[in-house]
Amino acid sequence: MRAYSTFTDNELYRLLVQDDEAAFTILYHRYWKRMLYKAALKLPSNADAEEVVQDAFTDIWKSRRSIQIQNSFHTYMAAVIRYKVMAKMASNKRGMAEAVHALHVEDNATEQWLSFNALRNEIERSVKALPEKCQLVFRMSRERGMSDKEIARDLNISPKTVEAHISRALKFLRVYINKSLSILAFATALIIKA
């Protein structure tokens, strides 16, 4: 049998879906530093970046049987990190950590409340709410990993127009996620008081 280190990411992911911890470990070691670097570029502290990356890998392990990767594992992992970074930024901005502490929410409730699947669904809803062209450009950039120049060439628009669409999408997503987190915090408070 081939050594796991020679397997492609997608081969390892297929093994991971079958509960293969060794395959997960190889993927973890392949991507930990790269994803930490991506997160650290956007977040104010290394501790936040490490937390985001650790959460992402934990979510992948927990959701391994339900996740369906459409492109490459790398693209999927990068998207997970981007979404988790946006959520962390929104959380930090709104002081959600203090709100959760003040509400005495137990760890498992917090985990459910900010679970990866719920966040992914909220982000997908927000992306679908974007104007059609803006959504297309955003998906090409973030989900397919295409550069601004590649998108501009494929859609026959200028790179500046691509940048404008991506900027508009990110601004919209930040607002949408902030609102979603506020609604979730309010709903959590109501549940706890009930």
PDB file of C-alpha atoms in Angstrom:
ATOM      1  CA  MET A   1       0.000   0.000   0.000  1.00  0.00           C
ATOM      2  CA  ARG A   2       1.207   3.522  -0.791  1.00  0.00           C
ATOM      3  CA  ALA A   3       2.356   5.765   2.024  1.00  0.00           C
ATOM      4  CA  TYR A   4      -0.312   8.320   2.922  1.00  0.00           C
ATOM      5  CA  SER A   5       2.126  11.155   2.306  1.00  0.00           C
ATOM      6  CA  THR A   6       2.066  10.319  -1.425  1.00  0.00           C
ATOM      7  CA  PHE A   7      -1.747  10.506  -1.656  1.00  0.00           C
ATOM      8  CA  THR A   8      -3.456  13.509  -3.230  1.00  0.00           C
ATOM      9  CA  ASP A   9      -5.619  15.729  -1.049  1.00  0.00           C
ATOM     10  CA  ASN A  10      -8.801  14.324  -2.554  1.00  0.00           C
ATOM     11  CA  GLU A  11      -7.647  10.735  -2.003  1.00  0.00           C
ATOM     12  CA  LEU A  12      -6.921  11.602   1.617  1.00  0.00           C
ATOM     13  CA  TYR A  13     -10.300  13.284   1.951  1.00  0.00           C
ATOM     14  CA  ARG A  14     -12.071  10.169   0.677  1.00  0.00           C
ATOM     15  CA  LEU A  15     -10.260   8.204   3.403  1.00  0.00           C
ATOM     16  CA  LEU A  16     -11.141  10.874   5.970  1.00  0.00           C
ATOM     17  CA  VAL A  17     -14.838  10.458   5.158  1.00  0.00           C
ATOM     18  CA  GLN A  18     -14.366   6.802   6.152  1.00  0.00           C
ATOM     19  CA  ASP A  19     -13.061   7.918   9.598  1.00  0.00           C
ATOM     20  CA  ASP A  20      -9.387   7.483   8.741  1.00  0.00           C
ATOM     21  CA  GLU A  21      -7.542   9.562  11.359  1.00  0.00           C
ATOM     22  CA  ALA A  22      -4.164   9.098   9.647  1.00  0.00           C
ATOM     23  CA  ALA A  23      -5.529  10.706   6.470  1.00  0.00           C
ATOM     24  CA  PHE A  24      -6.886  13.606   8.543  1.00  0.00           C
ATOM     25  CA  THR A  25      -3.494  14.040  10.219  1.00  0.00           C
ATOM     26  CA  ILE A  26      -1.720  14.253   6.857  1.00  0.00           C
ATOM     27  CA  LEU A  27      -4.209  16.871   5.600  1.00  0.00           C
ATOM     28  CA  TYR A  28      -3.814  18.781   8.856  1.00  0.00           C
ATOM     29  CA  HIS A  29      -0.026  18.888   8.519  1.00  0.00           C
ATOM     30  CA  ARG A  30      -0.227  19.846   4.845  1.00  0.00           C
ATOM     31  CA  TYR A  31      -2.514  22.814   5.455  1.00  0.00           C
ATOM     32  CA  TRP A  32      -2.066  24.004   9.049  1.00  0.00           C
ATOM     33  CA  LYS A  33       0.702  26.541   8.362  1.00  0.00           C
ATOM     34  CA  ARG A  34      -0.778  27.781   5.065  1.00  0.00           C
ATOM     35  CA  MET A  35      -4.186  28.362   6.622  1.00  0.00           C
ATOM     36  CA  LEU A  36      -2.650  29.968   9.706  1.00  0.00           C
ATOM     37  CA  TYR A  37      -0.805  32.396   7.444  1.00  0.00           C
ATOM     38  CA  LYS A  38      -4.056  33.278   5.597  1.00  0.00           C
ATOM     39  CA  ALA A  39      -5.914  33.844   8.868  1.00  0.00           C
ATOM     40  CA  ALA A  40      -3.067  35.834  10.446  1.00  0.00           C
ATOM     41  CA  LEU A  41      -3.083  38.289   7.539  1.00  0.00           C
ATOM     42  CA  LYS A  42      -6.659  39.313   8.385  1.00  0.00           C
ATOM     43  CA  LEU A  43      -6.935  38.952  12.162  1.00  0.00           C
ATOM     44  CA  PRO A  44      -5.449  41.240  14.821  1.00  0.00           C
ATOM     45  CA  SER A  45      -3.731  38.517  16.841  1.00  0.00           C
ATOM     46  CA  ASN A  46      -1.965  35.220  16.257  1.00  0.00           C
ATOM     47  CA  ALA A  47      -4.112  33.671  18.983  1.00  0.00           C
ATOM     48  CA  ASP A  48      -7.259  34.519  16.993  1.00  0.00           C
ATOM     49  CA  ALA A  49      -5.694  33.104  13.820  1.00  0.00           C
ATOM     50  CA  GLU A  50      -4.718  29.866  15.582  1.00  0.00           C
ATOM     51  CA  GLU A  51      -8.202  29.557  17.045  1.00  0.00           C
ATOM     52  CA  VAL A  52      -9.823  30.026  13.632  1.00  0.00           C
ATOM     53  CA  VAL A  53      -7.623  27.385  12.004  1.00  0.00           C
ATOM     54  CA  GLN A  54      -8.081  24.924  14.864  1.00  0.00           C
ATOM     55  CA  ASP A  55     -11.858  25.414  14.719  1.00  0.00           C
ATOM     56  CA  ALA A  56     -11.841  24.875  10.961  1.00  0.00           C
ATOM     57  CA  PHE A  57     -10.031  21.554  11.237  1.00  0.00           C
ATOM     58  CA  THR A  58     -12.221  20.483  14.149  1.00  0.00           C
ATOM     59  CA  ASP A  59     -15.339  21.259  12.104  1.00  0.00           C
ATOM     60  CA  ILE A  60     -13.985  19.325   9.139  1.00  0.00           C
ATOM     61  CA  TRP A  61     -13.400  16.274  11.324  1.00  0.00           C
ATOM     62  CA  LYS A  62     -16.841  16.525  12.931  1.00  0.00           C
ATOM     63  CA  SER A  63     -18.620  17.092   9.599  1.00  0.00           C
ATOM     64  CA  ARG A  64     -16.489  14.715   7.527  1.00  0.00           C
ATOM     65  CA  ARG A  65     -19.416  12.511   6.490  1.00  0.00           C
ATOM     66  CA  SER A  66     -21.704  15.358   5.431  1.00  0.00           C
ATOM     67  CA  ILE A  67     -19.312  17.725   3.635  1.00  0.00           C
ATOM     68  CA  GLN A  68     -19.296  17.479  -0.131  1.00  0.00           C
ATOM     69  CA  ILE A  69     -16.248  19.049  -1.726  1.00  0.00           C
ATOM     70  CA  GLN A  70     -16.985  20.269  -5.238  1.00  0.00           C
ATOM     71  CA  ASN A  71     -13.510  21.435  -6.243  1.00  0.00           C
ATOM     72  CA  SER A  72     -10.231  20.711  -4.470  1.00  0.00           C
ATOM     73  CA  PHE A  73      -9.673  20.202  -0.750  1.00  0.00           C
ATOM     74  CA  HIS A  74      -7.343  23.222  -0.806  1.00  0.00           C
ATOM     75  CA  THR A  75     -10.051  25.468  -2.274  1.00  0.00           C
ATOM     76  CA  TYR A  76     -12.589  24.175   0.228  1.00  0.00           C
ATOM     77  CA  MET A  77     -10.206  24.652   3.162  1.00  0.00           C
ATOM     78  CA  ALA A  78      -9.334  28.183   2.045  1.00  0.00           C
ATOM     79  CA  ALA A  79     -13.064  29.033   1.822  1.00  0.00           C
ATOM     80  CA  VAL A  80     -13.672  27.640   5.325  1.00  0.00           C
ATOM     81  CA  ILE A  81     -10.853  29.785   6.687  1.00  0.00           C
ATOM     82  CA  ARG A  82     -12.156  32.894   4.903  1.00  0.00           C
ATOM     83  CA  TYR A  83     -15.636  32.410   6.350  1.00  0.00           C
ATOM     84  CA  LYS A  84     -14.323  31.689   9.829  1.00  0.00           C
ATOM     85  CA  VAL A  85     -12.092  34.766   9.681  1.00  0.00           C
ATOM     86  CA  MET A  86     -15.110  36.908   8.693  1.00  0.00           C
ATOM     87  CA  ALA A  87     -17.105  35.437  11.568  1.00  0.00           C
ATOM     88  CA  LYS A  88     -14.247  36.050  13.994  1.00  0.00           C
ATOM     89  CA  MET A  89     -13.918  39.640  12.807  1.00  0.00           C
ATOM     90  CA  ALA A  90     -17.654  40.158  13.227  1.00  0.00           C
ATOM     91  CA  SER A  91     -17.545  38.504  16.625  1.00  0.00           C
ATOM     92  CA  ASN A  92     -14.649  40.662  17.779  1.00  0.00           C
ATOM     93  CA  LYS A  93     -16.304  43.792  16.426  1.00  0.00           C
ATOM     94  CA  ARG A  94     -19.564  43.145  18.229  1.00  0.00           C
ATOM     95  CA  GLY A  95     -17.971  41.848  21.403  1.00  0.00           C
ATOM     96  CA  MET A  96     -19.827  38.569  21.067  1.00  0.00           C
ATOM     97  CA  ALA A  97     -17.400  36.815  23.400  1.00  0.00           C
ATOM     98  CA  GLU A  98     -18.427  39.114  26.262  1.00  0.00           C
ATOM     99  CA  ALA A  99     -22.116  38.692  25.416  1.00  0.00           C
ATOM    100  CA  VAL A 100     -21.822  34.916  25.492  1.00  0.00           C
ATOM    101  CA  HIS A 101     -19.933  35.042  28.795  1.00  0.00           C
ATOM    102  CA  ALA A 102     -22.504  37.407  30.309  1.00  0.00           C
ATOM    103  CA  LEU A 103     -25.318  35.083  29.275  1.00  0.00           C
ATOM    104  CA  HIS A 104     -23.544  32.101  30.900  1.00  0.00           C
ATOM    105  CA  VAL A 105     -23.934  30.030  27.782  1.00  0.00           C
ATOM    106  CA  GLU A 106     -22.430  26.584  28.186  1.00  0.00           C
ATOM    107  CA  ASP A 107     -19.607  25.541  25.848  1.00  0.00           C
ATOM    108  CA  ASN A 108     -21.672  23.036  23.880  1.00  0.00           C
ATOM    109  CA  ALA A 109     -24.452  25.600  23.307  1.00  0.00           C
ATOM    110  CA  THR A 110     -21.894  28.124  22.084  1.00  0.00           C
ATOM    111  CA  GLU A 111     -20.424  25.493  19.805  1.00  0.00           C
ATOM    112  CA  GLN A 112     -23.850  24.768  18.313  1.00  0.00           C
ATOM    113  CA  TRP A 113     -24.680  28.449  18.093  1.00  0.00           C
ATOM    114  CA  LEU A 114     -21.557  29.261  16.081  1.00  0.00           C
ATOM    115  CA  SER A 115     -21.279  25.885  14.386  1.00  0.00           C
ATOM    116  CA  PHE A 116     -19.627  25.714  11.039  1.00  0.00           C
ATOM    117  CA  ASN A 117     -22.704  24.418   9.256  1.00  0.00           C
ATOM    118  CA  ALA A 118     -24.902  27.240  10.532  1.00  0.00           C
ATOM    119  CA  LEU A 119     -22.314  29.813   9.545  1.00  0.00           C
ATOM    120  CA  ARG A 120     -21.811  28.232   6.142  1.00  0.00           C
ATOM    121  CA  ASN A 121     -25.582  28.300   5.536  1.00  0.00           C
ATOM    122  CA  GLU A 122     -25.814  31.960   6.576  1.00  0.00           C
ATOM    123  CA  ILE A 123     -22.940  32.897   4.294  1.00  0.00           C
ATOM    124  CA  GLU A 124     -24.425  30.932   1.404  1.00  0.00           C
ATOM    125  CA  ARG A 125     -27.737  32.762   1.919  1.00  0.00           C
ATOM    126  CA  SER A 126     -25.942  36.095   1.923  1.00  0.00           C
ATOM    127  CA  VAL A 127     -23.978  35.232  -1.229  1.00  0.00           C
ATOM    128  CA  LYS A 128     -27.237  34.263  -2.960  1.00  0.00           C
ATOM    129  CA  ALA A 129     -28.659  37.667  -1.983  1.00  0.00           C
ATOM    130  CA  LEU A 130     -25.924  39.465  -3.961  1.00  0.00           C
ATOM    131  CA  PRO A 131     -26.743  40.845  -7.414  1.00  0.00           C
ATOM    132  CA  GLU A 132     -26.190  38.209 -10.103  1.00  0.00           C
ATOM    133  CA  LYS A 133     -22.955  39.583 -11.596  1.00  0.00           C
ATOM    134  CA  CYS A 134     -21.497  40.394  -8.180  1.00  0.00           C
ATOM    135  CA  GLN A 135     -22.335  36.877  -6.959  1.00  0.00           C
ATOM    136  CA  LEU A 136     -20.736  35.309 -10.035  1.00  0.00           C
ATOM    137  CA  VAL A 137     -17.506  37.299  -9.603  1.00  0.00           C
ATOM    138  CA  PHE A 138     -17.389  36.529  -5.869  1.00  0.00           C
ATOM    139  CA  ARG A 139     -17.852  32.794  -6.428  1.00  0.00           C
ATOM    140  CA  MET A 140     -15.214  32.720  -9.165  1.00  0.00           C
ATOM    141  CA  SER A 141     -12.786  34.470  -6.834  1.00  0.00           C
ATOM    142  CA  ARG A 142     -13.502  32.768  -3.530  1.00  0.00           C
ATOM    143  CA  GLU A 143     -14.818  29.329  -4.447  1.00  0.00           C
ATOM    144  CA  ARG A 144     -12.821  28.632  -7.592  1.00  0.00           C
ATOM    145  CA  GLY A 145      -9.712  30.527  -6.479  1.00  0.00           C
ATOM    146  CA  MET A 146      -9.447  32.524  -9.717  1.00  0.00           C
ATOM    147  CA  SER A 147      -7.377  35.707  -9.875  1.00  0.00           C
ATOM    148  CA  ASP A 148      -8.902  39.086 -10.747  1.00  0.00           C
ATOM    149  CA  LYS A 149      -7.223  38.948 -14.164  1.00  0.00           C
ATOM    150  CA  GLU A 150      -8.617  35.469 -14.900  1.00  0.00           C
ATOM    151  CA  ILE A 151     -12.120  36.559 -13.917  1.00  0.00           C
ATOM    152  CA  ALA A 152     -11.846  39.734 -15.988  1.00  0.00           C
ATOM    153  CA  ARG A 153     -10.720  37.728 -19.017  1.00  0.00           C
ATOM    154  CA  ASP A 154     -13.462  35.075 -18.616  1.00  0.00           C
ATOM    155  CA  LEU A 155     -16.249  37.631 -18.147  1.00  0.00           C
ATOM    156  CA  ASN A 156     -14.831  40.170 -20.583  1.00  0.00           C
ATOM    157  CA  ILE A 157     -14.768  42.969 -17.993  1.00  0.00           C
ATOM    158  CA  SER A 158     -11.943  45.096 -16.596  1.00  0.00           C
ATOM    159  CA  PRO A 159      -9.913  43.982 -13.539  1.00  0.00           C
ATOM    160  CA  LYS A 160     -11.111  47.184 -11.801  1.00  0.00           C
ATOM    161  CA  THR A 161     -14.716  46.044 -12.279  1.00  0.00           C
ATOM    162  CA  VAL A 162     -13.801  42.670 -10.783  1.00  0.00           C
ATOM    163  CA  GLU A 163     -12.237  44.424  -7.769  1.00  0.00           C
ATOM    164  CA  ALA A 164     -15.364  46.567  -7.362  1.00  0.00           C
ATOM    165  CA  HIS A 165     -17.642  43.504  -7.400  1.00  0.00           C
ATOM    166  CA  ILE A 166     -15.492  41.669  -4.836  1.00  0.00           C
ATOM    167  CA  SER A 167     -15.275  44.739  -2.616  1.00  0.00           C
ATOM    168  CA  ARG A 168     -19.064  45.183  -2.788  1.00  0.00           C
ATOM    169  CA  ALA A 169     -19.621  41.493  -1.988  1.00  0.00           C
ATOM    170  CA  LEU A 170     -17.274  41.534   1.018  1.00  0.00           C
ATOM    171  CA  LYS A 171     -18.871  44.704   2.396  1.00  0.00           C
ATOM    172  CA  PHE A 172     -22.331  43.164   2.006  1.00  0.00           C
ATOM    173  CA  LEU A 173     -21.213  39.889   3.652  1.00  0.00           C
ATOM    174  CA  ARG A 174     -19.717  41.744   6.635  1.00  0.00           C
ATOM    175  CA  VAL A 175     -22.993  43.593   7.232  1.00  0.00           C
ATOM    176  CA  TYR A 176     -25.075  40.435   6.707  1.00  0.00           C
ATOM    177  CA  ILE A 177     -22.931  38.339   9.073  1.00  0.00           C
ATOM    178  CA  ASN A 178     -22.943  41.065  11.735  1.00  0.00           C
ATOM    179  CA  LYS A 179     -26.756  41.143  11.576  1.00  0.00           C
ATOM    180  CA  SER A 180     -26.961  37.340  11.691  1.00  0.00           C
ATOM    181  CA  LEU A 181     -24.675  37.138  14.714  1.00  0.00           C
ATOM    182  CA  SER A 182     -26.718  39.817  16.495  1.00  0.00           C
ATOM    183  CA  ILE A 183     -29.945  37.920  15.789  1.00  0.00           C
ATOM    184  CA  LEU A 184     -28.365  34.662  16.994  1.00  0.00           C
ATOM    185  CA  ALA A 185     -27.169  36.359  20.197  1.00  0.00           C
ATOM    186  CA  PHE A 186     -30.662  37.726  20.818  1.00  0.00           C
ATOM    187  CA  ALA A 187     -32.267  34.325  20.140  1.00  0.00           C
ATOM    188  CA  THR A 188     -29.758  32.634  22.447  1.00  0.00           C
ATOM    189  CA  ALA A 189     -30.590  35.130  25.215  1.00  0.00           C
ATOM    190  CA  LEU A 190     -34.309  34.384  24.828  1.00  0.00           C
ATOM    191  CA  ILE A 191     -33.707  30.625  24.966  1.00  0.00           C
ATOM    192  CA  ILE A 192     -31.556  30.931  28.084  1.00  0.00           C
ATOM    193  CA  LYS A 193     -34.134  33.120  29.868  1.00  0.00           C
ATOM    194  CA  ALA A 194     -36.985  30.725  28.983  1.00  0.00           C
TER     195      ALA A 194
END
